[in-house]
PDB file of C-alpha atoms in Angstrom:
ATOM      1  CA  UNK A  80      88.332-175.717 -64.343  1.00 82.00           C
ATOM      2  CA  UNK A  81      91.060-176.733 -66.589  1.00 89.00           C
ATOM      3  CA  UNK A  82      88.773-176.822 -69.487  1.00 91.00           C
ATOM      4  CA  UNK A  83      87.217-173.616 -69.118  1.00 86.00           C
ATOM      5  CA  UNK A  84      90.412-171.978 -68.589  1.00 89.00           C
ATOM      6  CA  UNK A  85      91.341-173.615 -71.769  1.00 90.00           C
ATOM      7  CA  UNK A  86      88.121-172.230 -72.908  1.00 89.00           C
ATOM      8  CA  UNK A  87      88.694-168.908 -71.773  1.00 90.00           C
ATOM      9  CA  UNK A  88      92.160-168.531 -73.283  1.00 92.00           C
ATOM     10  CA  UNK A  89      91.599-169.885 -77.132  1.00 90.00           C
ATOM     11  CA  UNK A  90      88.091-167.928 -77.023  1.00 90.00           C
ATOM     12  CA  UNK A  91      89.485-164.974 -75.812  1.00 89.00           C
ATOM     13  CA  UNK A  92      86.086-164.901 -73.210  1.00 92.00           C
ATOM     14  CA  UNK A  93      86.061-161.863 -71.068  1.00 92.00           C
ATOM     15  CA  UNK A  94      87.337-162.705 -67.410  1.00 94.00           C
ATOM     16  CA  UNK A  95      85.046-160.192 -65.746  1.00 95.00           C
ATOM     17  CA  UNK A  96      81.775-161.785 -66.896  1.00 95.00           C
ATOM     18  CA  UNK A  97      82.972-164.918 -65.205  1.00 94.00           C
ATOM     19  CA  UNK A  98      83.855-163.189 -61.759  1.00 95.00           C
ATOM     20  CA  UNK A  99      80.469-160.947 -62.382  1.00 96.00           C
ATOM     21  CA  UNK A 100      78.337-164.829 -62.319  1.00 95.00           C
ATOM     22  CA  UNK A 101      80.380-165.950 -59.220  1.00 95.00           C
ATOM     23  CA  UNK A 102      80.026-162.580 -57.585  1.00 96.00           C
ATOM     24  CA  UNK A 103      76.040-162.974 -58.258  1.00 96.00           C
ATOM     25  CA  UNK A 104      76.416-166.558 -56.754  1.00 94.00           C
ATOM     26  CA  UNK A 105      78.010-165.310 -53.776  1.00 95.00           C
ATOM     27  CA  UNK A 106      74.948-162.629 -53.753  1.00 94.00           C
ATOM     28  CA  UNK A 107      72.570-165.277 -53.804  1.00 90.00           C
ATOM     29  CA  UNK A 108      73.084-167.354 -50.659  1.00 91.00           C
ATOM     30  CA  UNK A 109      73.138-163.860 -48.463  1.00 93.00           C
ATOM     31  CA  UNK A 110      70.925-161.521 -50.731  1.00 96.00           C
ATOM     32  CA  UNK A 111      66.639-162.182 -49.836  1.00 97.00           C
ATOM     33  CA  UNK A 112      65.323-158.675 -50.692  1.00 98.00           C
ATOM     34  CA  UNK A 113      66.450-155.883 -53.058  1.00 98.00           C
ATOM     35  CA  UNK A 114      65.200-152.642 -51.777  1.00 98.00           C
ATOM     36  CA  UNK A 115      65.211-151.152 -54.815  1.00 98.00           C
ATOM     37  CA  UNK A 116      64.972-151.946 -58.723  1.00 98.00           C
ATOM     38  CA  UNK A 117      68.573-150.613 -59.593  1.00 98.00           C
ATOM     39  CA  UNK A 118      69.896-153.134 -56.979  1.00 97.00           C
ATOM     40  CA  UNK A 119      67.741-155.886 -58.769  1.00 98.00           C
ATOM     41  CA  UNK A 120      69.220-154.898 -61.970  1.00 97.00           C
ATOM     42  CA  UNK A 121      72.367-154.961 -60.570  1.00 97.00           C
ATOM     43  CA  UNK A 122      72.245-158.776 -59.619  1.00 98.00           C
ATOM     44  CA  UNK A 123      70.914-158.801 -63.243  1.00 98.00           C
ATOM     45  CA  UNK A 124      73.765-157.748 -64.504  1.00 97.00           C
ATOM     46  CA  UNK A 125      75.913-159.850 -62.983  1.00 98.00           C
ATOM     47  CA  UNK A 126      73.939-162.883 -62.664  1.00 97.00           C
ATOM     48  CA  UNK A 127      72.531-162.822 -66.182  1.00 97.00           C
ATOM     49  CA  UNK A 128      73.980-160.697 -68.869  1.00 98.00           C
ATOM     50  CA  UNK A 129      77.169-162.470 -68.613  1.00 98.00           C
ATOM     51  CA  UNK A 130      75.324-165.542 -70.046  1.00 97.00           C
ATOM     52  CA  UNK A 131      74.306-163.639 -73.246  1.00 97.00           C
ATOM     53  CA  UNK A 132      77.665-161.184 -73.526  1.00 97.00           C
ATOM     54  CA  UNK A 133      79.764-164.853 -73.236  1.00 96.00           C
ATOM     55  CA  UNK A 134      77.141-166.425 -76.250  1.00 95.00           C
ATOM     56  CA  UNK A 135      78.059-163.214 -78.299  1.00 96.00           C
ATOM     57  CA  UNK A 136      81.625-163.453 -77.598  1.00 95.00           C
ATOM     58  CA  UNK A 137      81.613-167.034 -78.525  1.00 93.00           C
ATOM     59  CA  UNK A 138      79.667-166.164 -82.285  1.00 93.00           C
ATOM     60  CA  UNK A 139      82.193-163.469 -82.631  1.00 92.00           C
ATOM     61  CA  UNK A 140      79.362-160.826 -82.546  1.00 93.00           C
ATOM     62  CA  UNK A 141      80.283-158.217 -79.611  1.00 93.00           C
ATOM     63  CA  UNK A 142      79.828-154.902 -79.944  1.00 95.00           C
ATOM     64  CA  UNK A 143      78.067-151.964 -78.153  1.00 97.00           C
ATOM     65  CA  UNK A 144      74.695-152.337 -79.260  1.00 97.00           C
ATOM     66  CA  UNK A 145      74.506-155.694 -79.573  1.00 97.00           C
ATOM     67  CA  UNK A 146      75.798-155.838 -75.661  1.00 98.00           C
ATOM     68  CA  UNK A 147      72.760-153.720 -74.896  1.00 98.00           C
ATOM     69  CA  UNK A 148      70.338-155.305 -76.826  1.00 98.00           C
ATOM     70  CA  UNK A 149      71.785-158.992 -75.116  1.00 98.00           C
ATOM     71  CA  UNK A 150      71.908-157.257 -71.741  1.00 98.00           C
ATOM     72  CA  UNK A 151      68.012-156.165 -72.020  1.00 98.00           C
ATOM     73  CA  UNK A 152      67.168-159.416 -73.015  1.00 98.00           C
ATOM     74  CA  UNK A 153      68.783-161.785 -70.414  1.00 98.00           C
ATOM     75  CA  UNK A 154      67.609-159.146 -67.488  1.00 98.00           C
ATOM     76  CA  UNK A 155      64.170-159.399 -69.429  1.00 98.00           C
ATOM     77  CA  UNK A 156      64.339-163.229 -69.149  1.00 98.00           C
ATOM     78  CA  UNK A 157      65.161-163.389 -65.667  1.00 98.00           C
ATOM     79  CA  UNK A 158      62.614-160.341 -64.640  1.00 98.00           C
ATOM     80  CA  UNK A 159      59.958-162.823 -66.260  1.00 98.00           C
ATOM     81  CA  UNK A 160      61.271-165.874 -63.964  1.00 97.00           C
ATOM     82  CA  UNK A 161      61.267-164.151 -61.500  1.00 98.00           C
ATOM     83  CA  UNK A 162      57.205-163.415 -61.861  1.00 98.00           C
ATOM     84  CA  UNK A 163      56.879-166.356 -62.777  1.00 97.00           C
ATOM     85  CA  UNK A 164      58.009-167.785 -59.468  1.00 97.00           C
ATOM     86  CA  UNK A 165      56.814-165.405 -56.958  1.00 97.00           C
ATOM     87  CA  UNK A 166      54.977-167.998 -54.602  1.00 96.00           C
ATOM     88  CA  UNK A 167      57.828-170.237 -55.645  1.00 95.00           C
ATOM     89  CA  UNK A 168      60.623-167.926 -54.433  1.00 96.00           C
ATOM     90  CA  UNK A 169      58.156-166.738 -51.290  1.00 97.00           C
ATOM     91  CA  UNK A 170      58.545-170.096 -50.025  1.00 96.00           C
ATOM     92  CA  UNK A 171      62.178-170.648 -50.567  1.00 95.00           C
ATOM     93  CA  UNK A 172      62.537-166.989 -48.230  1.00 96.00           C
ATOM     94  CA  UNK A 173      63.392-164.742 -51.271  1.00 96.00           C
ATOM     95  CA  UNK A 174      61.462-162.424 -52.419  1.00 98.00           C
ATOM     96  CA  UNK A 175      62.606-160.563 -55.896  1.00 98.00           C
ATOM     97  CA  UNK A 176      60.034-157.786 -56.410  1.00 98.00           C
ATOM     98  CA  UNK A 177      61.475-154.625 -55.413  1.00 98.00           C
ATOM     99  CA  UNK A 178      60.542-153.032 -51.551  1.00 98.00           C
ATOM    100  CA  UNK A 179      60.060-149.754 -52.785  1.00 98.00           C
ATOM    101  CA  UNK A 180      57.964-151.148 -55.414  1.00 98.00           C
ATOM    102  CA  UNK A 181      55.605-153.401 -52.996  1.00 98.00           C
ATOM    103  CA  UNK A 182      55.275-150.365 -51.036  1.00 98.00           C
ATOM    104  CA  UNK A 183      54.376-147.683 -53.860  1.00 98.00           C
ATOM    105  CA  UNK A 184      51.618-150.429 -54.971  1.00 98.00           C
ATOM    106  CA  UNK A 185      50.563-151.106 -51.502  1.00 98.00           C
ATOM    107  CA  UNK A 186      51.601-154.756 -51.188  1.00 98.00           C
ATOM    108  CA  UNK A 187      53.319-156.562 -48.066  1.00 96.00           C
ATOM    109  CA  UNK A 188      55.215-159.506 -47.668  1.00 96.00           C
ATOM    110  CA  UNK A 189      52.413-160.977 -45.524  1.00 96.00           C
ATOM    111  CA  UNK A 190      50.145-160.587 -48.782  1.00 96.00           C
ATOM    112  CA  UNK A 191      52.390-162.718 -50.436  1.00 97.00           C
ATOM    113  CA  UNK A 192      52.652-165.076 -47.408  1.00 97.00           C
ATOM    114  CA  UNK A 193      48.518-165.338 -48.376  1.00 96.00           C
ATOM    115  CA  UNK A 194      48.678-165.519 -51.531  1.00 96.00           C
ATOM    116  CA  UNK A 195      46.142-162.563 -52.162  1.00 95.00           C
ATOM    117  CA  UNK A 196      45.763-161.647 -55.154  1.00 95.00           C
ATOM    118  CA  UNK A 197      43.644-157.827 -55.195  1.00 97.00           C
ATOM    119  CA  UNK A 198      43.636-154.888 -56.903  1.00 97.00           C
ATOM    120  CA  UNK A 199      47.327-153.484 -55.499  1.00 98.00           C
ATOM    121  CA  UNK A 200      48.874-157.100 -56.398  1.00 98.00           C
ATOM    122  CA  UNK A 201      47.159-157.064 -59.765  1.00 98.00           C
ATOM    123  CA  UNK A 202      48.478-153.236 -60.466  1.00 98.00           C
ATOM    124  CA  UNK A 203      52.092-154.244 -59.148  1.00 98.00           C
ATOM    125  CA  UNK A 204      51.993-157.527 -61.567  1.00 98.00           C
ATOM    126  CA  UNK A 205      51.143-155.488 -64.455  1.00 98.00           C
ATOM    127  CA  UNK A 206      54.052-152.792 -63.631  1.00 98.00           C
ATOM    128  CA  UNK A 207      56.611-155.252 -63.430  1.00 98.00           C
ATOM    129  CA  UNK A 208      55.634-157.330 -66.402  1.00 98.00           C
ATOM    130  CA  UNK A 209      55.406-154.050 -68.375  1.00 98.00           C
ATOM    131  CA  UNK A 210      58.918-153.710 -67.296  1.00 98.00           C
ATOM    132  CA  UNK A 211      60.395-157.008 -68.040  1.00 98.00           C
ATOM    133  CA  UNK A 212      58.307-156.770 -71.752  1.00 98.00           C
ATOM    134  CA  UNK A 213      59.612-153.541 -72.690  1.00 98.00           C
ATOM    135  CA  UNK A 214      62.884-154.970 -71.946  1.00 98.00           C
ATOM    136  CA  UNK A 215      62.661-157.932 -74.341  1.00 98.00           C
ATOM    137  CA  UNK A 216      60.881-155.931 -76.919  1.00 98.00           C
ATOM    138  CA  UNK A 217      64.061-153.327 -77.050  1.00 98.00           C
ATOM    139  CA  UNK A 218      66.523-156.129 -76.833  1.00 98.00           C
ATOM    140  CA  UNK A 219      64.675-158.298 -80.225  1.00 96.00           C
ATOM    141  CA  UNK A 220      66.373-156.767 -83.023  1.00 97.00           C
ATOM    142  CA  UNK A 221      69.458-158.203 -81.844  1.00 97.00           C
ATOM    143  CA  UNK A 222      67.917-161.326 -83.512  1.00 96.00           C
ATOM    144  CA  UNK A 223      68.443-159.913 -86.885  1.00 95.00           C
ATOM    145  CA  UNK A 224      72.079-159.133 -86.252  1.00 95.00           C
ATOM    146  CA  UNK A 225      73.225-162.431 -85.451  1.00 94.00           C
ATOM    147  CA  UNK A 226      74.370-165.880 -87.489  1.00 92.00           C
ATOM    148  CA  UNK A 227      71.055-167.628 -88.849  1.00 91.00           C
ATOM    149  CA  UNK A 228      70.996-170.326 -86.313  1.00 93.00           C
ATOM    150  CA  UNK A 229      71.747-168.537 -83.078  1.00 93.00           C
ATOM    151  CA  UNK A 230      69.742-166.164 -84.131  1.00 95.00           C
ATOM    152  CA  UNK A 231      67.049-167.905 -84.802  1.00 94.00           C
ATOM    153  CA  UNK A 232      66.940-169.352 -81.409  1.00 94.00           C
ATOM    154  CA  UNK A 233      67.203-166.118 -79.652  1.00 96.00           C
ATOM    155  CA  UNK A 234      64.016-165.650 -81.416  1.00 96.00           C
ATOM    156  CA  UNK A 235      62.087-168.568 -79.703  1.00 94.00           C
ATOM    157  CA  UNK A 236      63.587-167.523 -76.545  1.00 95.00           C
ATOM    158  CA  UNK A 237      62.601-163.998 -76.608  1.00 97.00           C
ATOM    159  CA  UNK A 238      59.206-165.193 -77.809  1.00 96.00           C
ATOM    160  CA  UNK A 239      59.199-167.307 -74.868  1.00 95.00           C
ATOM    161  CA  UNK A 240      59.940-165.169 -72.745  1.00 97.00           C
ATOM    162  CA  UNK A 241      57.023-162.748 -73.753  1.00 97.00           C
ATOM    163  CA  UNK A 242      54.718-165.101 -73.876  1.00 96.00           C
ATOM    164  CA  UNK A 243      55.117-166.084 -69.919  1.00 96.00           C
ATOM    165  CA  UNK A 244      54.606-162.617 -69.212  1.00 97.00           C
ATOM    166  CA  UNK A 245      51.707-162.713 -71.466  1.00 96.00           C
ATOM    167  CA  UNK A 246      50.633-165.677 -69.383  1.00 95.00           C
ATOM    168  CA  UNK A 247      51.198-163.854 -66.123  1.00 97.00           C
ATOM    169  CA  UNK A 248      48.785-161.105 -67.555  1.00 97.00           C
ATOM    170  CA  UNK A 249      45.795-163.352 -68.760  1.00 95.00           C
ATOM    171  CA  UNK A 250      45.803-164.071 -65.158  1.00 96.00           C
ATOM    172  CA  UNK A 251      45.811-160.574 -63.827  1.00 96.00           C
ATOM    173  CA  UNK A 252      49.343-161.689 -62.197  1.00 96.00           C
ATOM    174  CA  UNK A 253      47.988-164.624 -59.926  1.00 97.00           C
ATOM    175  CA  UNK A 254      51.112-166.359 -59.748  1.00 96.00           C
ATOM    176  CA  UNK A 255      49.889-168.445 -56.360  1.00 96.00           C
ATOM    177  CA  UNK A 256      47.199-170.973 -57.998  1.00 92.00           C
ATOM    178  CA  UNK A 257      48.946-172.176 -60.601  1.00 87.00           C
ATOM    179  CA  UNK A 258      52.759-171.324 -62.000  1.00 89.00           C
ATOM    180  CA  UNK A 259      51.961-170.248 -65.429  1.00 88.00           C
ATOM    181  CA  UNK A 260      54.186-172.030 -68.184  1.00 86.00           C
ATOM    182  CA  UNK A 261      54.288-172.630 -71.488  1.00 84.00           C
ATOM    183  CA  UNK A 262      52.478-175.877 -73.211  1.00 81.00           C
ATOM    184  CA  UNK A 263      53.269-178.111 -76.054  1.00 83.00           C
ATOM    185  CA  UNK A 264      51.396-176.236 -78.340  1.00 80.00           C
ATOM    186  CA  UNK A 265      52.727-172.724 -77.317  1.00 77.00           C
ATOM    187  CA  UNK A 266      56.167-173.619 -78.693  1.00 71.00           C
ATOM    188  CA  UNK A 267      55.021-173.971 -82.675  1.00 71.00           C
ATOM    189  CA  UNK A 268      53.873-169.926 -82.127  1.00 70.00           C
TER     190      UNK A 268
END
């Protein structure tokens, strides 16, 4: 703690995003549903975009738009995870997908619980990964704006990030067989 304060002090690191990742930690051991998508995106918010507003405050590179563009693409990195681990989360009692959206698609719990992959749990899949791509696709150009190297690797990472979702797709969103992941040879692309 007393490096990071020293951290926090010659960096001149924003406070709040600190307090928003222990808030989101706190949320975490008593938070197992969010009814709705704006309270996922809140825990987003504060359990995500702080990591990417901090790496832009460290580079020197804040800023409005470049907050946005950061904030779309760490929510869009965790919305993929989060896909990603459905069965994963299931069995560790959490469950990220929205309520309101399991119920518009016509998807319980209990299908989860089977691991049953139909038509409504193929429709929800695609909605959410739609979501979490769109975000990542807005949030890209922040690339462009940054210092070569960082920027560079926010690159890979976004293109990571898209290509799990693409993953999650090519499998009409069975995330209960097999976790899909990246391989070896994904990373060159």
């Amino acid at each position: 703690f007393l490096a990071l304060g020293h951290t926090i002090r010659s960096r001149d690191l924003p406070v709040v995003l600190f307090e928003d990742l222990l808030s989101a930690f706190r949320q975490d051991v008593s938070t197992k549903r969010y009814a709705t998508w704006a309270e996922l995106t809140d825990y987003c918010r504060r359990s995500a975009n702080p990591v990417g507003r901090l790496m832009l405050a460290l580079y020197g590179t804040t800023g409005a738009a470049n907050e946005r563009a950061s904030d779309a693409i760490c929510t869009g990195l965790q919305l993929a995870n989060f896909w990603q681990d459905v069965a994963v989360d299931y069995a560790k009692g959490r469950v990220y997908l929205p309520q309101d959206d399991l119920a518009r698609h016509g998807v319980t719990e209990r299908q989860i619980a089977e691991s049953r992959c139909d038509a409504a749990w193929r429709a929800l899949m695609r909605f959410q990964t739609a979501r979490a791509r769109a975000l990542l696709v807005s949030g890209r150009p922040l690339a462009s704006r940054l210092p070569w190297r960082i920027g560079l690797e926010l690159r890979a990472v976004v293109a990571g990030g898209l290509a799990i979702l693409d993953r999650i797709d090519a499998v009409d969103g069975d995330v209960f067989r097999s976790r899909p992941v990246l391989s070896p040879r994904d990373w060159p692309r």
